[in-house]
XYZ file of C-alpha atoms in Angstrom:
401
model
C -27.271 -63.925 -14.330
C -23.884 -64.219 -12.710
C -24.223 -65.940 -9.597
C -22.309 -64.432 -6.785
C -18.111 -65.497 -7.228
C -18.368 -66.060 -10.284
C -15.446 -64.729 -12.547
C -15.209 -63.356 -16.020
C -12.662 -63.996 -18.005
C -11.545 -60.816 -20.757
C -11.516 -61.649 -24.218
C -10.788 -60.025 -27.288
C -13.837 -57.605 -28.832
C -16.050 -59.906 -31.463
C -14.939 -57.506 -34.451
C -12.123 -57.227 -35.820
C -9.107 -56.654 -32.904
C -8.485 -52.704 -32.820
C -5.257 -53.210 -31.901
C -4.119 -53.376 -35.601
C -5.121 -49.579 -35.620
C -3.115 -47.565 -32.560
C -4.945 -44.958 -30.323
C -3.231 -41.695 -30.802
C 0.648 -41.549 -29.623
C 2.447 -38.554 -27.829
C 5.851 -38.075 -26.984
C 7.264 -37.528 -23.177
C 10.560 -36.350 -22.646
C 12.078 -36.094 -19.182
C 14.662 -33.480 -18.517
C 15.331 -34.516 -14.641
C 17.325 -31.632 -12.844
C 15.862 -28.885 -10.585
C 17.423 -26.465 -8.423
C 16.497 -28.261 -5.368
C 13.755 -30.511 -4.769
C 10.556 -29.754 -2.962
C 10.043 -31.497 -0.051
C 6.486 -33.057 -0.900
C 8.036 -33.817 -4.199
C 8.445 -37.972 -5.373
C 9.328 -37.232 -8.774
C 12.228 -38.717 -10.549
C 14.202 -35.574 -10.407
C 18.345 -34.483 -8.949
C 19.575 -31.548 -7.790
C 21.520 -29.659 -10.347
C 24.564 -28.778 -8.005
C 27.172 -28.993 -10.363
C 25.646 -28.139 -13.370
C 24.091 -30.056 -15.951
C 25.777 -32.386 -18.838
C 23.237 -30.911 -21.129
C 24.651 -31.221 -24.177
C 25.236 -35.104 -22.954
C 21.928 -35.308 -22.308
C 20.279 -34.247 -25.398
C 22.805 -36.330 -27.489
C 21.635 -39.265 -24.915
C 17.945 -38.514 -25.823
C 18.307 -38.312 -29.409
C 20.121 -41.944 -29.078
C 17.180 -42.755 -27.104
C 14.479 -42.174 -29.557
C 16.402 -43.337 -32.558
C 16.184 -46.945 -30.685
C 12.550 -46.744 -29.994
C 11.707 -45.741 -33.656
C 10.905 -49.948 -34.646
C 8.147 -49.519 -32.142
C 6.432 -46.315 -33.993
C 7.396 -46.986 -37.764
C 4.532 -44.932 -39.381
C 2.917 -42.577 -36.719
C 2.821 -39.526 -36.196
C 2.987 -38.048 -32.514
C 0.215 -35.557 -31.669
C 1.654 -34.032 -28.620
C 5.645 -33.607 -27.133
C 5.261 -32.890 -23.586
C 8.801 -31.627 -21.770
C 8.797 -32.429 -18.094
C 10.491 -32.764 -15.104
C 12.594 -31.581 -12.792
C 12.316 -28.494 -14.218
C 12.965 -28.523 -17.916
C 13.310 -24.507 -18.014
C 16.545 -25.011 -16.401
C 18.060 -26.036 -19.735
C 18.920 -23.138 -22.323
C 16.678 -22.371 -25.070
C 19.630 -23.459 -27.993
C 19.273 -27.421 -26.015
C 15.562 -27.172 -26.054
C 15.895 -26.073 -30.081
C 18.195 -29.003 -30.974
C 16.240 -30.905 -29.034
C 12.648 -30.403 -30.290
C 14.846 -30.056 -33.949
C 16.283 -33.594 -34.007
C 13.103 -35.173 -32.324
C 10.856 -33.109 -35.145
C 13.633 -34.931 -37.642
C 12.918 -38.688 -36.428
C 9.580 -38.578 -35.667
C 6.963 -36.629 -37.345
C 4.423 -34.612 -35.961
C 0.604 -33.260 -36.391
C 1.132 -30.427 -38.384
C -0.530 -28.339 -35.140
C 1.039 -30.673 -32.183
C 0.890 -29.748 -29.021
C 4.287 -28.976 -27.450
C 4.601 -28.179 -23.938
C 7.483 -27.613 -21.488
C 7.541 -27.437 -17.691
C 9.043 -24.342 -16.536
C 9.137 -22.784 -12.875
C 9.325 -18.867 -11.638
C 12.488 -19.232 -10.589
C 13.786 -19.794 -14.166
C 12.030 -16.824 -16.289
C 13.436 -14.775 -18.411
C 12.198 -12.763 -21.077
C 14.817 -13.649 -23.564
C 15.286 -17.471 -22.328
C 10.896 -17.494 -23.104
C 10.645 -16.044 -25.835
C 14.107 -18.224 -27.406
C 11.829 -21.283 -26.347
C 9.207 -19.910 -28.186
C 11.046 -19.678 -31.212
C 12.551 -23.051 -30.735
C 8.755 -24.607 -31.114
C 7.495 -24.473 -27.687
C 3.895 -23.301 -28.144
C 2.397 -24.259 -24.355
C 4.013 -23.028 -21.445
C 2.775 -25.153 -18.027
C 4.296 -22.621 -14.916
C 4.662 -24.589 -11.869
C 3.246 -21.090 -9.197
C 1.694 -23.707 -6.308
C 0.388 -20.529 -4.802
C 1.124 -17.049 -4.671
C 1.253 -16.664 -0.520
C 4.783 -16.115 0.342
C 4.130 -17.886 3.525
C 3.183 -21.069 1.752
C 5.585 -21.023 -0.910
C 8.369 -21.294 1.482
C 6.570 -23.888 3.424
C 6.499 -25.831 0.283
C 9.974 -25.399 -0.217
C 9.708 -23.204 -3.213
C 12.774 -21.678 -4.873
C 10.929 -18.564 -6.025
C 9.146 -16.105 -4.140
C 5.818 -14.584 -4.673
C 7.160 -11.729 -6.791
C 9.023 -13.822 -9.104
C 5.841 -16.062 -9.395
C 3.543 -13.038 -11.042
C 6.789 -12.082 -12.723
C 6.647 -15.317 -14.343
C 2.974 -15.523 -15.166
C 2.942 -12.089 -17.084
C 6.314 -13.284 -19.013
C 4.729 -16.295 -20.221
C 1.817 -14.917 -21.729
C 3.737 -12.029 -23.531
C 5.198 -14.850 -25.040
C 2.579 -17.887 -25.265
C -1.508 -17.460 -26.182
C -1.233 -21.159 -24.236
C -0.550 -21.494 -20.711
C -1.329 -23.300 -17.908
C -0.552 -22.611 -13.859
C -0.477 -25.143 -11.718
C -1.438 -24.649 -8.257
C -2.034 -26.876 -5.268
C -4.309 -26.965 -2.159
C -4.877 -28.191 1.496
C -1.339 -26.896 2.101
C 0.113 -26.644 5.436
C -1.615 -24.272 7.784
C -3.870 -23.064 4.829
C -7.177 -21.377 5.072
C -10.380 -21.618 3.069
C -9.565 -18.212 2.391
C -5.752 -18.355 1.198
C -6.425 -21.131 -1.452
C -9.453 -19.098 -2.818
C -6.878 -16.091 -2.988
C -4.907 -18.200 -4.902
C -7.180 -19.181 -7.193
C -8.983 -15.713 -7.853
C -5.033 -14.458 -8.434
C -4.772 -17.240 -11.036
C -7.811 -16.424 -12.430
C -6.847 -12.340 -13.221
C -4.117 -13.103 -15.367
C -6.882 -14.913 -17.556
C -4.369 -18.414 -17.893
C -6.283 -20.619 -20.363
C -5.676 -23.733 -18.593
C -4.914 -24.264 -14.622
C -4.145 -27.133 -12.891
C -5.826 -27.454 -8.800
C -3.768 -30.236 -7.392
C -4.646 -31.350 -3.709
C -1.154 -31.379 -1.722
C -0.842 -35.309 -0.707
C 1.952 -36.624 1.161
C 3.623 -38.958 -0.762
C 6.029 -41.954 0.681
C 10.229 -41.265 0.254
C 9.296 -37.419 0.439
C 10.573 -35.282 3.119
C 7.058 -34.048 3.763
C 5.981 -37.888 4.496
C 8.478 -38.844 6.786
C 8.181 -35.293 8.960
C 4.016 -34.248 8.331
C 3.389 -30.621 8.250
C -0.172 -29.968 9.705
C -2.113 -30.083 7.039
C -6.057 -29.102 6.791
C -8.345 -31.709 7.544
C -9.933 -33.745 5.564
C -13.557 -32.065 5.580
C -11.780 -28.955 5.329
C -9.565 -30.131 2.377
C -13.070 -31.554 1.158
C -14.664 -27.706 1.349
C -11.478 -26.356 -0.329
C -11.933 -28.619 -3.290
C -15.780 -27.844 -4.056
C -15.107 -23.867 -3.831
C -12.088 -24.084 -5.611
C -14.516 -25.940 -8.450
C -17.253 -23.460 -7.813
C -14.940 -20.155 -7.933
C -13.051 -21.798 -11.827
C -17.139 -22.696 -12.951
C -18.230 -19.209 -12.109
C -14.720 -17.828 -14.154
C -15.428 -20.094 -17.026
C -13.199 -22.548 -16.761
C -14.377 -26.244 -17.925
C -13.654 -29.078 -15.266
C -13.039 -31.947 -17.309
C -10.275 -33.920 -15.211
C -9.916 -34.366 -11.256
C -7.424 -31.676 -11.120
C -7.525 -29.776 -14.672
C -9.576 -26.660 -15.626
C -9.661 -25.642 -18.872
C -10.992 -22.686 -21.416
C -13.135 -23.572 -24.088
C -10.828 -25.464 -26.550
C -7.809 -25.375 -24.163
C -7.940 -28.645 -22.505
C -4.515 -30.100 -22.156
C -4.169 -32.265 -25.412
C -1.118 -34.201 -24.116
C -2.854 -35.439 -20.923
C -6.013 -35.971 -22.350
C -4.229 -38.590 -24.608
C -3.244 -40.406 -21.505
C -6.641 -40.146 -19.821
C -8.145 -41.453 -22.873
C -5.937 -44.624 -22.818
C -3.550 -43.178 -25.894
C -0.279 -44.302 -26.230
C 3.293 -42.374 -25.159
C 6.577 -43.081 -25.624
C 8.836 -41.757 -22.792
C 12.623 -41.179 -23.401
C 14.964 -39.871 -20.580
C 16.458 -41.013 -17.156
C 13.017 -42.664 -15.664
C 10.632 -42.091 -18.115
C 7.546 -44.483 -18.630
C 6.167 -44.990 -21.553
C 2.747 -47.123 -23.206
C 2.876 -47.915 -26.339
C 0.276 -50.533 -28.511
C 1.276 -53.116 -30.808
C -0.412 -55.260 -32.910
C -0.952 -57.393 -30.369
C -0.482 -56.359 -27.216
C 0.227 -53.477 -24.991
C 3.884 -52.788 -24.027
C 5.177 -50.727 -20.978
C 8.258 -49.397 -20.241
C 10.733 -47.838 -17.997
C 14.120 -46.050 -18.809
C 17.099 -46.225 -16.456
C 16.425 -43.978 -13.060
C 19.931 -42.062 -12.708
C 20.562 -39.562 -15.245
C 24.446 -41.221 -15.584
C 23.413 -44.842 -15.803
C 20.743 -43.559 -18.234
C 23.056 -41.608 -20.513
C 25.917 -44.256 -20.573
C 23.098 -46.773 -21.878
C 21.375 -44.753 -24.068
C 24.301 -43.996 -26.154
C 25.151 -47.362 -26.547
C 21.512 -48.093 -27.743
C 19.987 -49.789 -24.408
C 18.106 -47.121 -22.317
C 15.303 -49.732 -21.386
C 15.352 -50.944 -17.772
C 12.148 -52.412 -17.639
C 9.666 -53.617 -20.015
C 6.246 -55.825 -19.630
C 3.378 -56.760 -21.619
C 0.241 -55.643 -19.707
C -1.810 -58.958 -19.007
C -5.267 -58.588 -20.391
C -6.996 -59.232 -17.057
C -5.041 -56.069 -16.370
C -6.171 -53.731 -18.818
C -9.921 -53.384 -17.600
C -8.164 -51.707 -14.365
C -5.239 -49.667 -16.453
C -7.953 -48.127 -19.025
C -10.645 -47.398 -16.082
C -7.584 -45.867 -13.710
C -7.307 -42.999 -16.320
C -10.522 -42.648 -18.911
C -12.550 -42.171 -14.905
C -10.360 -39.299 -14.349
C -12.651 -37.277 -16.910
C -15.505 -35.597 -15.296
C -17.565 -36.520 -18.660
C -16.220 -40.449 -18.514
C -15.989 -41.891 -22.185
C -17.806 -43.211 -24.501
C -18.292 -47.122 -24.417
C -16.801 -47.766 -28.050
C -13.223 -46.066 -26.359
C -13.412 -49.137 -24.526
C -12.615 -51.678 -26.868
C -11.028 -49.292 -29.130
C -7.993 -49.100 -26.761
C -7.995 -52.463 -24.906
C -9.270 -55.217 -27.678
C -11.734 -56.556 -25.070
C -15.546 -56.360 -25.038
C -17.158 -53.973 -22.175
C -17.790 -57.286 -20.625
C -14.414 -57.693 -19.139
C -15.610 -54.989 -16.582
C -18.919 -55.379 -16.554
C -19.065 -57.030 -12.655
C -17.091 -53.910 -11.573
C -19.301 -51.416 -13.526
C -22.614 -52.845 -11.720
C -21.101 -52.359 -8.811
C -19.682 -48.761 -9.122
C -23.499 -48.151 -10.379
C -25.025 -49.614 -7.546
C -23.184 -47.247 -5.327
C -23.436 -44.402 -6.782
C -20.263 -44.219 -8.199
C -20.773 -44.137 -12.448
C -23.979 -43.558 -14.326
C -23.812 -44.861 -17.787
C -26.384 -45.708 -20.914
C -25.569 -48.257 -23.781
C -23.306 -45.333 -24.961
C -21.506 -43.902 -22.313
C -20.014 -44.187 -19.243
C -19.194 -41.137 -16.638
C -18.139 -40.601 -13.041
C -21.192 -38.908 -10.908
C -20.195 -36.202 -8.432
C -19.845 -38.621 -5.391
C -17.466 -41.194 -7.840
C -15.593 -37.781 -9.067
C -14.920 -37.262 -5.146
C -14.634 -40.879 -4.080
C -12.403 -41.672 -7.056
C -9.638 -43.904 -5.685
C -12.679 -45.635 -3.626
C -14.171 -45.807 -7.272
C -11.003 -47.515 -9.088
C -10.464 -50.043 -6.008
C -13.339 -51.842 -7.450
C -11.804 -52.887 -10.513
C -8.153 -52.969 -8.858
C -10.087 -55.743 -6.444
C -10.926 -57.266 -9.565
C -7.294 -58.156 -10.785
C -6.253 -61.308 -10.422
C -4.252 -62.683 -7.164
């Protein structure tokens, strides 16, 4: 029994280090341009006022991937995700060229999930069909709302008619689509939040992401906050949305993610299970497990600088090894987002540490009713899911000063 204030130093698992068997590998490709930056968006994105250097950027991405190959020799990717920005601004020809080169350089599993993010304002019948032909097999549509008043408040470039048209078009060309929705919007009522969810369900998408609007630093909304529903109303919206989607046959498998059976997002699941991902493109982040450490990388943020440095073979702006003492928090920050939690064995397999490294934090989380666990599994309780930040804070506070 440990005394009060006694610290536990993380140590390697007593068996052969699992870091010699790396986790599944995904590829993230960042395409940073959009038509107009939304007032709530804190992603690295840039308005395409003067067009996009499409060919040059694709060439830089390929050079970036070539330079990164020594870190992932012999590994196949289980998923590819093209995010942004608005990747669907790129031509289908550019996406085809990109994916052809990626598959040449980095082998993919036979049934790898390949996702492209798209916005309704860029929905074109031939373009969507050509994305599918290029190898994209999952489309993620940034709908946010079907309510014209809320779309305007969010600064979206599409209206409600374009949103519905884009969903119909996506379903004609793909058998696996995700609809991104947001709730707790400016002056939104409970009835309006549920109306959005019900309309999304009526299309029968395989996956729905429902995000609580948050005011992030360095955004227009953060500096000039709109009138948002209060915390109690927002929490009630969340509970009602979860119940609505459960009733429609969607599994709530992650904080903001709901899927039909066997249609969970494999790419994001790999993130949440502390898998590896190589990130290429301006401002892309990556996490790679090497034989003796976990490496994090960040590419240059500004597209022009990124392209110049990628073509020179040096696109990485920041790189660091995750300290052993930080691994429990990094793992839990991802794995505890999953409503089903994780098998105990996964912690050692992905961090190389014994679970005793996280034991004091787990005991405190259990005492507060935020997790439940047995010898084989750890999962957040309903309370832990609702107060996820408080749960994760326990692991963050354990880090050395």
